[in-house]
Structure formats: C-alpha cells, structure tokens
C-alpha positions in Angstrom: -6.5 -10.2 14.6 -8.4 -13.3 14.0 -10.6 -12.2 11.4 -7.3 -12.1 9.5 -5.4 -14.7 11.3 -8.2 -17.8 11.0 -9.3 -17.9 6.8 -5.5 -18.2 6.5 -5.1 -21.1 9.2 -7.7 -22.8 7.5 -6.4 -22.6 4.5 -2.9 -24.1 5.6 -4.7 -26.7 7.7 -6.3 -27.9 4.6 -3.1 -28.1 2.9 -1.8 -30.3 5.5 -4.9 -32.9 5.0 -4.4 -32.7 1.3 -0.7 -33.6 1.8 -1.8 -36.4 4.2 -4.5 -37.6 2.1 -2.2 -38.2 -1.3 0.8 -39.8 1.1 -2.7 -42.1 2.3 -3.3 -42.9 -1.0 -6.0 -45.3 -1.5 -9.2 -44.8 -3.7 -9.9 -40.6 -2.7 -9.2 -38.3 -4.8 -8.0 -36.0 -2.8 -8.4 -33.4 -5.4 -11.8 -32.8 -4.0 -10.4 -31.1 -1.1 -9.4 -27.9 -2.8 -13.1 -27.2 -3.9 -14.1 -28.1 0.0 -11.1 -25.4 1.1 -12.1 -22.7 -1.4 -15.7 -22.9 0.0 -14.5 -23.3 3.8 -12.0 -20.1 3.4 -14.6 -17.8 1.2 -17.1 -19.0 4.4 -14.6 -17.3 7.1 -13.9 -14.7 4.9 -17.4 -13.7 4.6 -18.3 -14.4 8.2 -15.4 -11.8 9.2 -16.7 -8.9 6.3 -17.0 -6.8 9.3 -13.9 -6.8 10.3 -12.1 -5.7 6.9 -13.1 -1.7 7.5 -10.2 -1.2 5.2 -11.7 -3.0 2.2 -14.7 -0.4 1.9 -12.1 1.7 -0.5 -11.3 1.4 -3.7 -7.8 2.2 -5.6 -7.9 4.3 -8.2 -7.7 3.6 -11.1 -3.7 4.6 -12.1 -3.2 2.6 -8.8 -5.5 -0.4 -10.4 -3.7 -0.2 -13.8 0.1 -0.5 -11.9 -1.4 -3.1 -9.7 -2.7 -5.5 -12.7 1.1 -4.7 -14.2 3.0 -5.6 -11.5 1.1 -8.4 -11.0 2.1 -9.7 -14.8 5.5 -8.9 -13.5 5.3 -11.0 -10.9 3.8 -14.2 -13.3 6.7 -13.9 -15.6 9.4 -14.3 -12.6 7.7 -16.6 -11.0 8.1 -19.4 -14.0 11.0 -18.3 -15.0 12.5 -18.5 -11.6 12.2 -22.1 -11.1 15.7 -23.7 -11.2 17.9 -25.4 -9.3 18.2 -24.3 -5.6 15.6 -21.5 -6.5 13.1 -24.7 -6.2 12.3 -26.8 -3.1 10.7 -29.3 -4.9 7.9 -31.5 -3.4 4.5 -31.5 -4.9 3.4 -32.3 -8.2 1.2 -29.4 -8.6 -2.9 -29.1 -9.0 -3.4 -31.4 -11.8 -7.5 -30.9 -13.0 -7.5 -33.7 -15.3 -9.5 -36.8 -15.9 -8.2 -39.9 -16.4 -8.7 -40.4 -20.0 -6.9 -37.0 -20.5 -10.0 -34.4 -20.7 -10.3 -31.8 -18.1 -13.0 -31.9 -14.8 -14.8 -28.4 -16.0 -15.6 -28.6 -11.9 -12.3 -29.1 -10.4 -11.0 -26.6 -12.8 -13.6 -23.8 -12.0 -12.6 -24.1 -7.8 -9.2 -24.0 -8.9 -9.2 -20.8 -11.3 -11.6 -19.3 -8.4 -9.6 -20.1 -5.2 -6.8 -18.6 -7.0 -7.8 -15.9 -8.2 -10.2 -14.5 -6.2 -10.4 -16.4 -2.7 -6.5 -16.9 -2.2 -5.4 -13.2 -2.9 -7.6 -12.3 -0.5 -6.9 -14.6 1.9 -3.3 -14.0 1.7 -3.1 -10.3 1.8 -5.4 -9.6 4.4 -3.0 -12.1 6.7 0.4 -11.2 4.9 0.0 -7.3 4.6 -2.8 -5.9 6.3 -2.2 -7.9 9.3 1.6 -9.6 9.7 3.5 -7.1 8.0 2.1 -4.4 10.3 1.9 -6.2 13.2 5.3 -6.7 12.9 5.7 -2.9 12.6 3.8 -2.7 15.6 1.8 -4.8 17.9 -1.5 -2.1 17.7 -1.6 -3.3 13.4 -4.4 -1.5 13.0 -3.5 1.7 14.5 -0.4 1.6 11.4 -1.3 3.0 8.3 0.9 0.9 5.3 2.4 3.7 4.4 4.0 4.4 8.1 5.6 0.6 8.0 9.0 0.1 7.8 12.1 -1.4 5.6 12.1 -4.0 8.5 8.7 -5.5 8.7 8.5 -5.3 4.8 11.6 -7.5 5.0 10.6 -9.7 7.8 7.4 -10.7 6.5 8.1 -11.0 2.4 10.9 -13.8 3.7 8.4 -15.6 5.5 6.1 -15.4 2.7 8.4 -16.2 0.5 9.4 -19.3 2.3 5.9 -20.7 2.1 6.0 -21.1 -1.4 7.9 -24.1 -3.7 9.5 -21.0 -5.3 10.6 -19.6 -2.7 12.4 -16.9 -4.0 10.2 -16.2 -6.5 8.0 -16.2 -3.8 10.1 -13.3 -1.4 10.2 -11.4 -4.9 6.1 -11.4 -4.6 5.7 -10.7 -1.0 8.4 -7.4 -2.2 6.1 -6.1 -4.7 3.0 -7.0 -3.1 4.4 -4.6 0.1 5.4 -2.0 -1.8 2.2 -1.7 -3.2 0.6 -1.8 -0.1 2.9 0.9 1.4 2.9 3.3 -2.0 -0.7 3.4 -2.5 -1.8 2.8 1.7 -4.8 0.5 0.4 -4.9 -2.9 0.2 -7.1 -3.5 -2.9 -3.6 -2.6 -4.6 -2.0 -5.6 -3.7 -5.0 -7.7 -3.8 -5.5 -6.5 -7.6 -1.5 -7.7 -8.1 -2.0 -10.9 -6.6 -5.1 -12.1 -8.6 -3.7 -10.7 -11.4 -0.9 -12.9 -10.8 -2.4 -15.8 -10.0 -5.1 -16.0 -12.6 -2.4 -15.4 -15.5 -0.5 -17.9 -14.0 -3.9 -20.3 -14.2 -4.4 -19.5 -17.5 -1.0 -20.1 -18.6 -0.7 -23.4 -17.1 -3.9 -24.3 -18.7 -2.5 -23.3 -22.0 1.2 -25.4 -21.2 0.3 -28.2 -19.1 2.8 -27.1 -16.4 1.1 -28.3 -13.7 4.0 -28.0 -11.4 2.7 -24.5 -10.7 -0.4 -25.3 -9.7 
C-alpha cells in the first residue's frame, strides 16, 4: 500500500506548501516548487519500482490506440467544462512566464514533464491500482481490475473528481480512466489516457495562454 499511497502524499503535501507559500508572498517564487515536487515524486516513484509488479506489462497496441483517444476525449471536456458551478475556482493556474513576457524554457520543461509523465503515474497507481480496488476489497492486490465493481468505480472517480478545480470534469476523468483500467485489466491503459490528457492539455495552454488550467 505505501508504495502507492506515499508519491501521492507527497505530491499533495507539496501542493499545500505551494499554496502557503503564494498566500506568504514575499520575494520567492514559489514557482520553483513544482520543479522540486516533480523531482521529489519521480524519486519515491523510483524508490518503490519494485513494488509496481503490475507495470512490467504492456497494453497492446488497439488498447494503446483507445487509450491515447480517450485521453483526447477527456482534454476536450475538460476545457469545455469549466463554467459556472462546474468550477470551484481558486488558483490562478501554473503560469511559466517571465516577467517581461518570455517564457522560463526551465519552469516550463518540469511543468510539461510532471504532467505528463510523473503525475499520470503518480495518480493512477494511487487512484486505480490502489484506491479503487482497495475499495473493492481490502486485499487490493489480490483484485484483478476487471473483477471491481460499479461501486468502487463510483466511489473513487467522485473522490477524484473532487480533487480537481473542475470537478466534474474531473469525476468524468476518473470514469474513463476506470473503465479503462477495468476493460483492458492493465494499468498502462489508463496511464496512456491520462498523459495523453494532460500533455494535450499542456500543449494547448501553451498555444492559448489559458493558464487557468495549469
């Protein structure tokens, strides 16, 4: 359980400092932080490798192509689901910029990176392979994803739904992300959907200047 359970309470402890450190204000940019988490996270990640028996497979690739498409899916609800009471509001967003308007090449490299690579990850390891199962059943790894129920799929898209600004954008995700899991009983599938989502999303806030979804 830990080996999924601490990369992802890292990763909202450093969320909390970062909040903490722009209500501080002063002269640090908290910014900086994000690179510091990315590297903290991929750290615990790597240091629990052993653990993630379940990552030694590979989808195939009709599984893969589905994955990457869902994952597109996913991007175009999740800007166009952004209104009203669909949005908590609160931060800003990851804004990489430099003061005189340029981009920080740096700050924008940890960003694209965390996101696409180290948060999907992260995420899926805790939200599927470990909550969403252990909700099914205390004994997680003794579940195959394709034995867990309407319940637990339920239980734990809400909850990472409600994690996000967009929150039902958000339970949306966690949806497609678990049926993925569940249809194709590996999690590379939903990993492949949620970097797919998140680096589109990346790219196309580079391309807008929407940093509200970063």
């Amino acid at each position: 359980m830990l080996a999924r359970v601490v990369p992802f309470a890292l990763y909202m402890a450093f969320l909390a400092v970062e909040q903490g450190a722009r209500a501080w204000g002063g002269d640090f940019d908290a910014r900086w932080l994000y690179p510091v988490k990315v590297v903290v996270v991929a750290f615990a990640l790597w240091y629990f490798r052993g653990e993630y028996r379940e990552l030694l497979g590979r989808p195939a690739r009709a599984p893969l192509i589905v994955s990457i498409l869902l994952g597109v899916l996913v991007f175009v609800l999740w800007i166009n689901l952004d209104q009203g009471w669909l949005n908590l509001g609160g931060e800003a967003g990851y804004d990489p910029r430099t003061p005189d308007g340029g981009l920080d090449w740096t700050l924008l490299a940890f960003r694209l990176a965390g996101a696409a690579l180290v948060v999907p990850l992260m995420e899926e390891l805790f939200w599927r392979s470990f909550l969403m199962r252990w909700i099914e059943r205390q004994d997680f790894l003794a579940v195959p994803a394709s034995a867990v129920g309407l319940r637990a799929i339920l239980i734990s898209s809400l909850l990472f739904g409600v994690e996000h600004t967009l929150w039902f954008a958000g339970i949306l995700a966690g949806l497609a992300y678990a049926w993925l899991y569940r249809r194709y009983n590996n999690l590379w599938a939903p990993i492949a959907a949620h970097a797919s989502t998140n680096l589109v999303l990346g790219v196309w806030v580079l391309q807008t200047g929407a940093w509200q979804f970063w």
